[in-house]
Short mmCIF file of C-alpha atoms and ligand atoms in Angstrom, two decimals:
data_model
loop_
_atom_site.label_atom_id
_atom_site.label_comp_id
_atom_site.label_asym_id
_atom_site.label_seq_id
_atom_site.Cartn_x
_atom_site.Cartn_y
_atom_site.Cartn_z
CA MET A 1 99.34 133.09 99.49
CA SER A 2 102.26 133.56 97.08
CA GLU A 3 103.73 130.51 95.35
CA SER A 4 106.93 128.99 96.68
CA PRO A 5 110.15 129.71 94.75
CA VAL A 6 110.54 125.96 94.07
CA LYS A 7 107.08 125.81 92.49
CA MET A 8 107.72 128.95 90.43
CA LEU A 9 111.03 127.57 89.15
CA THR A 10 109.47 124.15 88.42
CA ASP A 11 106.60 125.78 86.50
CA ALA A 12 108.92 128.06 84.53
CA LEU A 13 111.16 125.17 83.46
CA ALA A 14 108.13 122.96 82.72
CA ALA A 15 106.66 125.69 80.51
CA ASP A 16 109.95 126.02 78.60
CA ILE A 17 110.11 122.26 78.07
CA MET A 18 106.46 121.85 77.09
CA SER A 19 106.67 124.72 74.60
CA GLY A 20 109.83 123.29 73.03
CA ARG A 21 111.98 126.32 73.99
CA LEU A 22 114.13 123.73 75.74
CA ALA A 23 114.48 120.94 73.19
CA PRO A 24 114.70 117.22 74.09
CA GLY A 25 118.25 116.29 75.01
CA THR A 26 119.23 119.82 76.16
CA PRO A 27 121.63 119.60 79.11
CA LEU A 28 120.33 121.60 82.08
CA PRO A 29 122.55 123.49 84.57
CA THR A 30 123.98 121.60 87.52
CA HIS A 31 121.96 121.86 90.73
CA ARG A 32 124.58 124.28 92.06
CA LYS A 33 124.47 126.54 88.99
CA LEU A 34 120.68 126.49 88.87
CA ALA A 35 120.54 127.48 92.55
CA ALA A 36 123.04 130.31 92.01
CA ARG A 37 121.15 131.59 88.96
CA TYR A 38 117.85 131.82 90.86
CA GLY A 39 119.35 132.86 94.22
CA MET A 40 118.07 129.83 96.07
CA ALA A 41 119.49 126.96 98.15
CA ILE A 42 120.94 123.97 96.29
CA ALA A 43 118.35 121.77 98.01
CA SER A 44 115.59 123.89 96.44
CA ALA A 45 117.08 123.53 92.97
CA SER A 46 117.29 119.77 93.55
CA LYS A 47 113.63 119.74 94.58
CA ALA A 48 112.64 121.51 91.36
CA TYR A 49 114.55 118.92 89.31
CA ALA A 50 112.95 116.11 91.32
CA HIS A 51 109.47 117.51 90.54
CA LEU A 52 110.33 117.83 86.85
CA GLN A 53 111.65 114.27 86.84
CA SER A 54 108.47 112.90 88.38
CA MET A 55 106.48 114.85 85.75
CA GLY A 56 108.52 112.96 83.14
CA LEU A 57 110.00 116.19 81.75
CA VAL A 58 113.68 115.75 82.64
CA ILE A 59 115.95 112.85 83.25
CA GLY A 60 118.91 112.78 85.64
CA GLU A 61 121.75 110.59 84.42
CA PRO A 62 124.26 109.67 87.13
CA GLY A 63 127.64 111.30 86.48
CA ARG A 64 126.37 113.12 83.38
CA GLY A 65 123.82 115.65 84.63
CA THR A 66 120.17 116.50 84.02
CA PHE A 67 118.68 116.55 80.52
CA VAL A 68 115.37 117.54 78.96
CA ARG A 69 113.57 114.30 78.34
CA ASP A 70 112.31 113.30 74.93
CA ARG A 71 108.70 112.45 75.66
CA PRO A 72 106.44 110.51 73.29
CA GLN A 73 104.98 113.31 71.17
CA GLN A 74 101.57 111.70 70.99
CA ARG A 75 99.81 115.01 70.84
CA GLU A 76 101.62 115.95 67.64
CA TRP A 77 100.01 113.21 65.64
CA ASP A 78 96.71 113.24 67.41
CA ASN A 79 94.12 115.75 66.25
CA ASP A 80 91.71 115.01 69.02
CA ASP A 81 90.19 118.25 70.33
CA GLU A 82 90.41 117.21 73.93
CA ALA A 83 94.11 116.61 73.61
CA ARG A 84 94.62 120.22 72.64
CA LEU A 85 92.75 121.57 75.63
CA ASN A 86 95.70 121.09 77.88
CA ALA A 87 99.37 121.01 77.05
CA HIS A 88 100.46 119.42 80.36
CA VAL A 89 99.02 116.06 79.47
CA THR A 90 99.46 112.94 81.54
CA ASP A 91 99.00 110.46 78.76
CA LEU A 92 97.01 107.39 79.78
CA SER A 93 95.90 106.82 76.19
CA PHE A 94 99.06 105.04 75.03
CA ASN A 95 101.37 102.45 76.50
CA HIS A 96 105.01 103.28 76.07
CA PRO A 97 106.88 101.08 78.46
CA THR A 98 109.74 103.15 79.83
CA TRP A 99 112.02 101.78 82.51
CA ASP A 100 115.16 102.80 84.32
CA GLY A 101 118.16 101.63 82.41
CA GLN A 102 116.71 102.01 78.90
CA ALA A 103 119.25 104.74 78.09
CA ASP A 104 122.14 102.75 79.53
CA LEU A 105 121.15 99.68 77.59
CA LEU A 106 121.25 101.63 74.34
CA ARG A 107 124.49 103.41 75.26
CA THR A 108 126.25 100.13 76.00
CA MET A 109 124.93 98.58 72.80
CA LEU A 110 126.06 101.53 70.68
CA ARG A 111 129.53 101.34 72.22
CA ASP A 112 129.71 97.58 71.57
CA LEU A 113 128.50 98.05 68.02
CA ALA A 114 131.07 100.77 67.39
CA THR A 115 133.90 98.42 68.26
CA SER A 116 132.50 95.28 66.66
CA GLY A 117 133.96 93.47 63.65
CA ASP A 118 132.13 93.91 60.38
CA LEU A 119 130.36 97.19 61.05
CA ALA A 120 130.17 98.07 57.35
CA SER A 121 127.78 95.17 56.80
CA LEU A 122 125.12 97.21 58.61
CA MET A 123 125.26 99.71 55.76
CA HIS A 124 124.39 97.01 53.23
CA GLN A 125 120.97 96.25 51.86
CA GLN A 126 119.37 93.41 53.82
CA PRO A 127 117.27 90.71 52.09
CA PRO A 128 113.47 91.20 52.32
CA GLY A 129 112.25 89.80 55.62
CA GLY A 130 115.73 89.49 57.12
CA ARG A 131 118.90 87.44 56.76
CA ARG A 132 118.74 83.70 57.33
CA HIS A 133 120.57 83.69 60.67
CA GLU A 134 118.42 86.57 61.97
CA ARG A 135 115.22 84.74 61.15
CA GLU A 136 116.73 81.75 62.96
CA ILE A 137 117.42 83.87 66.08
CA VAL A 138 113.81 85.11 66.06
CA ALA A 139 112.54 81.52 65.66
CA GLN A 140 114.62 80.47 68.69
CA PHE A 141 113.41 83.48 70.67
CA LEU A 142 109.79 82.63 69.86
CA ALA A 143 110.33 79.04 71.03
CA ARG A 144 112.01 80.12 74.29
CA GLN A 145 109.94 83.14 75.19
CA ARG A 146 106.54 82.57 73.62
CA GLY A 147 106.29 78.81 73.38
CA VAL A 148 105.89 79.17 69.61
CA ARG A 149 107.90 76.59 67.64
CA VAL A 150 108.18 77.53 63.97
CA GLU A 151 110.69 77.02 61.17
CA ALA A 152 112.90 80.03 60.46
CA ASP A 153 111.86 80.21 56.81
CA ARG A 154 108.32 81.10 57.90
CA VAL A 155 109.61 84.04 59.99
CA PHE A 156 109.89 87.56 58.52
CA LEU A 157 111.25 90.66 60.21
CA VAL A 158 109.02 93.73 60.19
CA GLY A 159 109.09 97.21 61.72
CA GLY A 160 106.62 96.39 64.52
CA THR A 161 103.27 94.63 64.83
CA GLN A 162 101.43 97.40 63.02
CA GLN A 163 103.64 97.11 59.95
CA GLY A 164 103.36 93.32 60.20
CA LEU A 165 99.55 93.53 60.12
CA ASP A 166 99.69 95.94 57.22
CA ILE A 167 102.04 93.79 55.16
CA VAL A 168 100.00 90.65 55.85
CA THR A 169 96.84 92.42 54.74
CA ARG A 170 98.57 93.66 51.59
CA ALA A 171 99.97 90.23 50.80
CA LEU A 172 97.08 87.94 51.64
CA LEU A 173 93.80 89.86 51.42
CA GLU A 174 91.94 91.71 48.66
CA PRO A 175 89.92 94.93 48.87
CA HIS A 176 86.32 94.25 49.99
CA ASP A 177 87.25 90.96 51.65
CA SER A 178 85.27 90.39 54.84
CA VAL A 179 87.27 90.05 58.04
CA ALA A 180 85.66 88.99 61.33
CA VAL A 181 86.75 91.09 64.31
CA ASP A 182 85.73 91.40 67.95
CA ALA A 183 83.07 94.03 68.64
CA LEU A 184 85.79 95.82 70.60
CA SER A 185 89.15 95.47 68.90
CA TYR A 186 92.52 97.14 68.35
CA PRO A 187 92.06 100.54 66.64
CA GLY A 188 95.21 100.10 64.53
CA PHE A 189 93.62 97.15 62.76
CA LYS A 190 90.52 99.24 62.02
CA MET A 191 92.82 101.77 60.33
CA ILE A 192 94.50 99.06 58.25
CA ALA A 193 91.09 97.69 57.24
CA ASP A 194 90.03 101.16 56.22
CA ALA A 195 93.19 101.78 54.21
CA HIS A 196 92.87 98.42 52.40
CA ARG A 197 89.08 98.73 52.00
CA LEU A 198 88.31 95.55 53.90
CA THR A 199 84.84 94.96 55.28
CA LEU A 200 84.96 94.39 59.03
CA ARG A 201 82.28 92.11 60.44
CA PRO A 202 81.97 92.42 64.22
CA VAL A 203 81.45 89.46 66.52
CA ARG A 204 79.88 90.17 69.89
CA SER A 205 81.29 88.84 73.16
CA LEU A 206 79.35 86.79 75.68
CA SER A 207 80.58 89.14 78.37
CA LEU A 208 83.41 91.64 78.54
CA SER A 209 85.91 89.19 80.00
CA ASP A 210 84.86 85.89 78.41
CA GLY A 211 85.99 86.28 74.83
CA PRO A 212 83.97 86.14 71.62
CA ASP A 213 80.67 84.37 71.20
CA PHE A 214 81.83 81.54 68.92
CA ASP A 215 78.30 80.55 67.96
CA ALA A 216 77.86 84.08 66.64
CA LEU A 217 81.18 83.79 64.77
CA ASP A 218 80.14 80.48 63.24
CA ALA A 219 76.78 81.96 62.19
CA LEU A 220 78.58 84.93 60.65
CA CYS A 221 80.80 82.60 58.64
CA ARG A 222 77.71 80.80 57.36
CA ARG A 223 76.07 84.07 56.28
CA HIS A 224 79.13 85.68 54.65
CA ARG A 225 82.31 84.58 52.98
CA ILE A 226 84.72 85.51 55.79
CA ARG A 227 88.29 85.52 54.43
CA ALA A 228 90.05 86.12 57.72
CA ILE A 229 89.49 86.35 61.46
CA TYR A 230 91.57 88.99 63.25
CA THR A 231 92.05 87.92 66.86
CA MET A 232 94.10 88.59 70.00
CA PRO A 233 93.70 85.28 71.86
CA THR A 234 96.35 86.07 74.47
CA LEU A 235 95.79 89.35 76.24
CA HIS A 236 93.19 91.06 74.15
CA ASN A 237 93.39 94.81 73.66
CA PRO A 238 91.34 96.44 75.17
CA LEU A 239 89.63 93.79 77.34
CA GLY A 240 92.60 91.71 78.48
CA TRP A 241 91.04 88.28 77.95
CA VAL A 242 93.12 85.14 77.38
CA LEU A 243 91.17 82.48 75.48
CA SER A 244 91.12 79.02 77.06
CA ALA A 245 92.45 75.94 75.27
CA GLU A 246 88.86 74.92 74.55
CA GLN A 247 87.98 78.33 73.08
CA ARG A 248 91.09 78.15 70.87
CA ARG A 249 90.09 74.70 69.63
CA ARG A 250 86.65 76.04 68.74
CA LEU A 251 88.15 79.04 66.95
CA VAL A 252 90.48 76.84 64.90
CA GLU A 253 87.60 74.48 64.07
CA ILE A 254 85.48 77.38 62.80
CA ALA A 255 88.40 78.72 60.75
CA ARG A 256 88.96 75.27 59.21
CA THR A 257 85.28 74.66 58.51
CA HIS A 258 84.90 77.97 56.70
CA ASP A 259 88.42 78.16 55.28
CA CYS A 260 89.38 81.43 57.01
CA LEU A 261 92.85 82.81 57.57
CA LEU A 262 93.56 83.45 61.26
CA ILE A 263 95.45 86.67 61.99
CA GLU A 264 96.85 86.24 65.50
CA ASP A 265 97.98 89.56 66.99
CA ALA A 266 100.29 88.79 69.91
CA ALA A 267 101.46 92.36 70.63
CA TYR A 268 100.77 92.00 74.37
CA ALA A 269 100.86 88.20 74.66
CA TYR A 270 104.08 88.06 76.67
CA LEU A 271 102.37 89.87 79.57
CA ALA A 272 99.98 86.99 80.18
CA GLY A 273 102.82 84.65 81.19
CA LYS A 274 101.65 81.07 80.85
CA ALA A 275 98.86 80.75 78.32
CA PRO A 276 97.37 77.93 76.21
CA SER A 277 99.07 77.21 72.86
CA ALA A 278 99.27 79.99 70.31
CA LEU A 279 96.94 79.54 67.34
CA VAL A 280 99.95 79.50 65.01
CA THR A 281 101.07 76.22 66.57
CA MET A 282 97.54 74.75 66.52
CA ALA A 283 96.74 75.67 62.93
CA PRO A 284 100.06 76.45 61.23
CA GLU A 285 98.54 75.99 57.78
CA ARG A 286 96.21 79.00 58.18
CA THR A 287 97.55 81.23 60.95
CA VAL A 288 99.58 84.37 60.60
CA TYR A 289 101.24 85.36 63.88
CA VAL A 290 102.37 88.96 64.43
CA SER A 291 104.24 90.47 67.38
CA SER A 292 107.10 92.80 68.27
CA LEU A 293 109.43 94.08 70.95
CA SER A 294 107.45 97.35 71.24
CA LYS A 295 105.62 96.48 74.42
CA SER A 296 108.56 94.91 76.22
CA LEU A 297 111.80 96.54 75.14
CA ALA A 298 111.06 99.84 73.44
CA SER A 299 108.18 101.12 71.33
CA GLY A 300 110.59 103.31 69.37
CA LEU A 301 112.85 100.43 68.30
CA ARG A 302 110.33 99.44 65.60
CA PHE A 303 111.20 95.79 65.49
CA GLY A 304 108.70 92.98 65.06
CA PHE A 305 108.14 89.65 63.36
CA VAL A 306 105.54 87.83 61.34
CA VAL A 307 105.15 84.06 61.01
CA VAL A 308 103.18 82.90 57.99
CA PRO A 309 102.02 79.51 56.71
CA GLU A 310 104.64 77.98 54.43
CA ALA A 311 102.37 78.33 51.40
CA TYR A 312 102.22 82.12 51.85
CA ALA A 313 105.92 82.82 52.42
CA GLY A 314 106.51 83.82 48.79
CA ARG A 315 103.58 86.25 48.76
CA LEU A 316 104.74 87.84 51.97
CA LYS A 317 108.27 88.27 50.69
CA ALA A 318 106.95 89.88 47.49
CA ALA A 319 104.81 92.33 49.52
CA ILE A 320 107.80 93.22 51.73
CA ARG A 321 109.91 93.81 48.65
CA ALA A 322 107.25 96.06 47.17
CA SER A 323 107.07 98.23 50.30
CA TYR A 324 109.84 98.63 52.91
CA TRP A 325 112.22 96.04 51.39
CA SER A 326 114.09 95.41 54.63
CA LEU A 327 114.58 96.79 58.11
CA SER A 328 117.53 98.97 59.00
CA GLY A 329 120.61 96.83 59.63
CA ILE A 330 121.39 98.70 62.84
CA VAL A 331 117.96 98.16 64.37
CA THR A 332 117.96 94.51 63.36
CA THR A 333 121.42 93.86 64.78
CA MET A 334 120.55 95.49 68.10
CA ALA A 335 117.30 93.53 68.37
CA MET A 336 119.12 90.28 67.57
CA ARG A 337 121.69 90.82 70.31
CA TRP A 338 119.02 91.74 72.87
CA MET A 339 116.93 88.68 72.01
CA ASP A 340 119.95 86.41 72.00
CA ASP A 341 121.67 87.58 75.21
CA GLY A 342 118.57 87.37 77.41
CA THR A 343 117.94 91.13 77.69
CA VAL A 344 114.43 90.89 76.24
CA ALA A 345 113.61 87.89 78.43
CA ARG A 346 114.72 89.74 81.59
CA GLN A 347 112.79 92.81 80.55
CA GLU A 348 109.64 90.82 79.89
CA THR A 349 109.84 89.26 83.36
CA PHE A 350 110.33 92.69 84.91
CA LEU A 351 107.44 94.29 83.00
CA ARG A 352 105.05 91.45 83.81
CA ARG A 353 105.74 92.10 87.49
CA ASP A 354 105.50 95.85 86.99
CA ALA A 355 102.16 95.53 85.16
CA ARG A 356 100.82 93.35 87.99
CA HIS A 357 101.82 95.97 90.51
CA ARG A 358 100.16 98.72 88.47
CA GLN A 359 96.97 96.67 88.04
CA ALA A 360 96.84 96.13 91.80
CA ILE A 361 97.06 99.89 92.34
CA ALA A 362 94.34 100.48 89.75
CA ARG A 363 92.05 97.85 91.28
CA ARG A 364 92.42 99.52 94.65
CA VAL A 365 91.68 102.97 93.29
CA PHE A 366 88.70 101.86 91.19
CA THR A 367 87.15 99.56 93.82
CA GLY A 368 83.41 99.32 93.25
CA MET A 369 83.61 100.56 89.66
CA ASP A 370 82.99 98.48 86.53
CA LEU A 371 86.50 97.49 85.54
CA THR A 372 87.67 94.77 83.15
CA ALA A 373 91.36 93.87 82.84
CA HIS A 374 93.88 91.07 82.91
CA PRO A 375 95.79 91.12 86.21
CA SER A 376 99.12 91.64 84.46
CA SER A 377 98.05 93.92 81.65
CA MET A 378 99.22 97.46 81.02
CA PHE A 379 95.71 98.80 80.55
CA LEU A 380 92.17 98.48 81.84
CA TRP A 381 88.67 98.98 80.54
CA LEU A 382 86.35 101.15 82.62
CA GLU A 383 82.62 101.18 81.89
CA LEU A 384 81.20 104.53 82.98
CA PRO A 385 78.47 104.57 85.61
CA ASN A 386 74.99 106.06 85.34
CA ASP A 387 74.97 106.67 81.63
CA LEU A 388 77.81 109.15 81.80
CA ARG A 389 78.91 109.99 78.24
CA MET A 390 82.47 109.01 77.32
CA ASP A 391 83.08 112.23 75.37
CA ARG A 392 82.13 114.45 78.26
CA ILE A 393 84.20 112.51 80.76
CA ALA A 394 87.20 112.47 78.40
CA THR A 395 86.85 116.24 77.96
CA ALA A 396 86.60 116.74 81.73
CA LEU A 397 89.72 114.61 82.19
CA ALA A 398 91.58 116.50 79.47
CA LYS A 399 90.82 119.75 81.32
CA ARG A 400 92.54 118.20 84.31
CA GLY A 401 95.48 117.27 82.12
CA ILE A 402 94.74 113.57 81.66
CA ALA A 403 94.35 111.94 78.25
CA VAL A 404 92.50 108.60 77.98
CA SER A 405 91.15 106.57 75.05
CA LYS A 406 87.43 106.46 74.39
CA ALA A 407 85.58 103.22 73.64
CA ARG A 408 84.58 104.54 70.21
CA ALA A 409 88.14 104.05 68.93
CA TYR A 410 87.88 100.31 69.70
CA ALA A 411 84.30 99.70 68.58
CA THR A 412 83.77 97.88 65.29
CA THR A 413 79.99 98.20 65.70
CA LYS A 414 77.97 101.39 65.11
CA HIS A 415 77.30 101.94 68.79
CA ALA A 416 80.14 101.98 71.26
CA PRO A 417 79.59 101.48 74.99
CA HIS A 418 80.28 104.46 77.22
CA ALA A 419 83.65 103.32 78.46
CA LEU A 420 87.29 104.37 78.60
CA ARG A 421 90.53 102.48 78.11
CA ILE A 422 93.12 103.61 80.61
CA GLY A 423 96.80 102.87 80.02
CA LEU A 424 98.85 102.28 83.15
CA SER A 425 102.42 102.21 81.86
CA SER A 426 103.16 105.75 80.72
CA VAL A 427 103.44 107.41 84.14
CA THR A 428 105.98 106.54 86.79
CA VAL A 429 104.64 104.02 89.26
CA ASP A 430 104.89 106.46 92.16
CA ARG A 431 102.54 108.90 90.37
CA LEU A 432 100.07 106.28 89.20
CA GLU A 433 97.83 106.16 92.27
CA SER A 434 97.32 109.92 92.44
CA VAL A 435 96.64 110.19 88.68
CA LEU A 436 94.08 107.36 88.86
CA MET A 437 92.47 108.94 91.92
CA ASP A 438 92.10 112.08 89.84
CA VAL A 439 90.37 110.01 87.15
CA ARG A 440 88.01 108.52 89.72
CA ALA A 441 87.26 111.90 91.28
CA THR A 442 86.53 113.41 87.85
CA ILE A 443 84.03 110.65 87.09
CA GLU A 444 82.39 110.75 90.50
CA GLN A 445 82.13 114.52 90.64
CA PHE A 446 80.85 114.91 87.11
CA PRO A 447 79.38 117.31 85.94
CA ILE A 448 80.93 119.63 88.54
C1 LIG B 1 96.92 94.81 69.79
C2 LIG B 1 98.00 95.63 69.19
N1 LIG B 1 98.54 95.27 68.04
C3 LIG B 1 99.52 95.98 67.47
C4 LIG B 1 100.01 97.12 68.05
C5 LIG B 1 101.12 97.88 67.37
O1 LIG B 1 102.31 97.56 67.99
P1 LIG B 1 103.76 97.85 67.37
O2 LIG B 1 104.32 98.98 68.15
O3 LIG B 1 104.50 96.59 67.54
O4 LIG B 1 103.56 98.23 65.93
C6 LIG B 1 99.49 97.56 69.26
C7 LIG B 1 99.97 98.79 69.88
O5 LIG B 1 99.41 99.33 70.78
C8 LIG B 1 98.45 96.79 69.85
O6 LIG B 1 97.89 97.17 71.00
#
């Protein structure tokens, strides 16, 4: 049977977009012009645009037309073989929260900025770590939104959590220092440890959802001089756990007994909603807290913040001065306004609900499989059944156009479990169920 004209047109436009022949931002013909060009009904042209929109390749902006969408170019900086097997990738390996209204929010902000008073000040060099009033706005935001009460002079502005972790490592740790990490932990911290030649010492978990085995951590601290403990107490990546108040007390007690710095990564913490106190408020003298607006407002904004113990503020400032000096004034000003006027708060509420909805879909699709996740997290951990190998399943998924993360990237031990981390936020919610069903079918039908 020959393909329908709508499908042929959709595929032709998709190929042009995927290959870059149609660059991001290119305005596409109106529905009427497209229909006339291909000799088809306007409704058919509209259908083709609707398909492209649901594939995430174009975006229709009311009153302005249809544009080629700028997609996260993950594949460009990823040299994973599987990723190259298929250009039409549905990317479940990263979480880039995108939501309707992101473009309008930026457009409105840029218009407001253009007409605001002292615009030239944004062209001036900013002090390392941010201007006093900006650090104050972040401190107030942390108190309101994260329940973290800290003095503004302990707050430093950074270009995202990753840069925050890097600058903290630079400022406060030495090469060959030992850092305790969970046996499954955030891959970005493994990269930082590698770059700074830290020695990572893994701590096993009691079970996938229960958090670290603190007796094992204590024993580790007795055997080795552990300088720091890198931890995600509130919504762990990749397992989604939220440590209880009791577990946090134990963690702080171990850190105090063995004089360890606590590096608290709160990149996803806002998703958990109500959680026990942050470590930075329990042990302010030894906790560094790092977070950003990447997972709630926009991953491309590159805006984050670090809170350090008072005694380390000078060292952090010196490290910032030696590297990026300060953030861009424009980015900082936009982030300040969005934190101050409630935009970030509204967005966080919306995304918590959205993540819950997506988790519910995932739980339905993966019923009966070995899944670990927080109910309002943007990702889940899927242990593979019957000794299926993660590499082979990831390759099979890539052939079907789906990219996922393999457990190996998260493992800090030699042997990684055969598991996948599946991100739920990068596809539109109406496509999520069918993409996840494809994942399930690929696993169940393997090796067919
Ligand atoms: C646990 C964790 N920390 C840090 C980061 C980096 O976030 P940012 O975009 O704020 O640099 C991520 C991103 O995925 C993350 O999952």
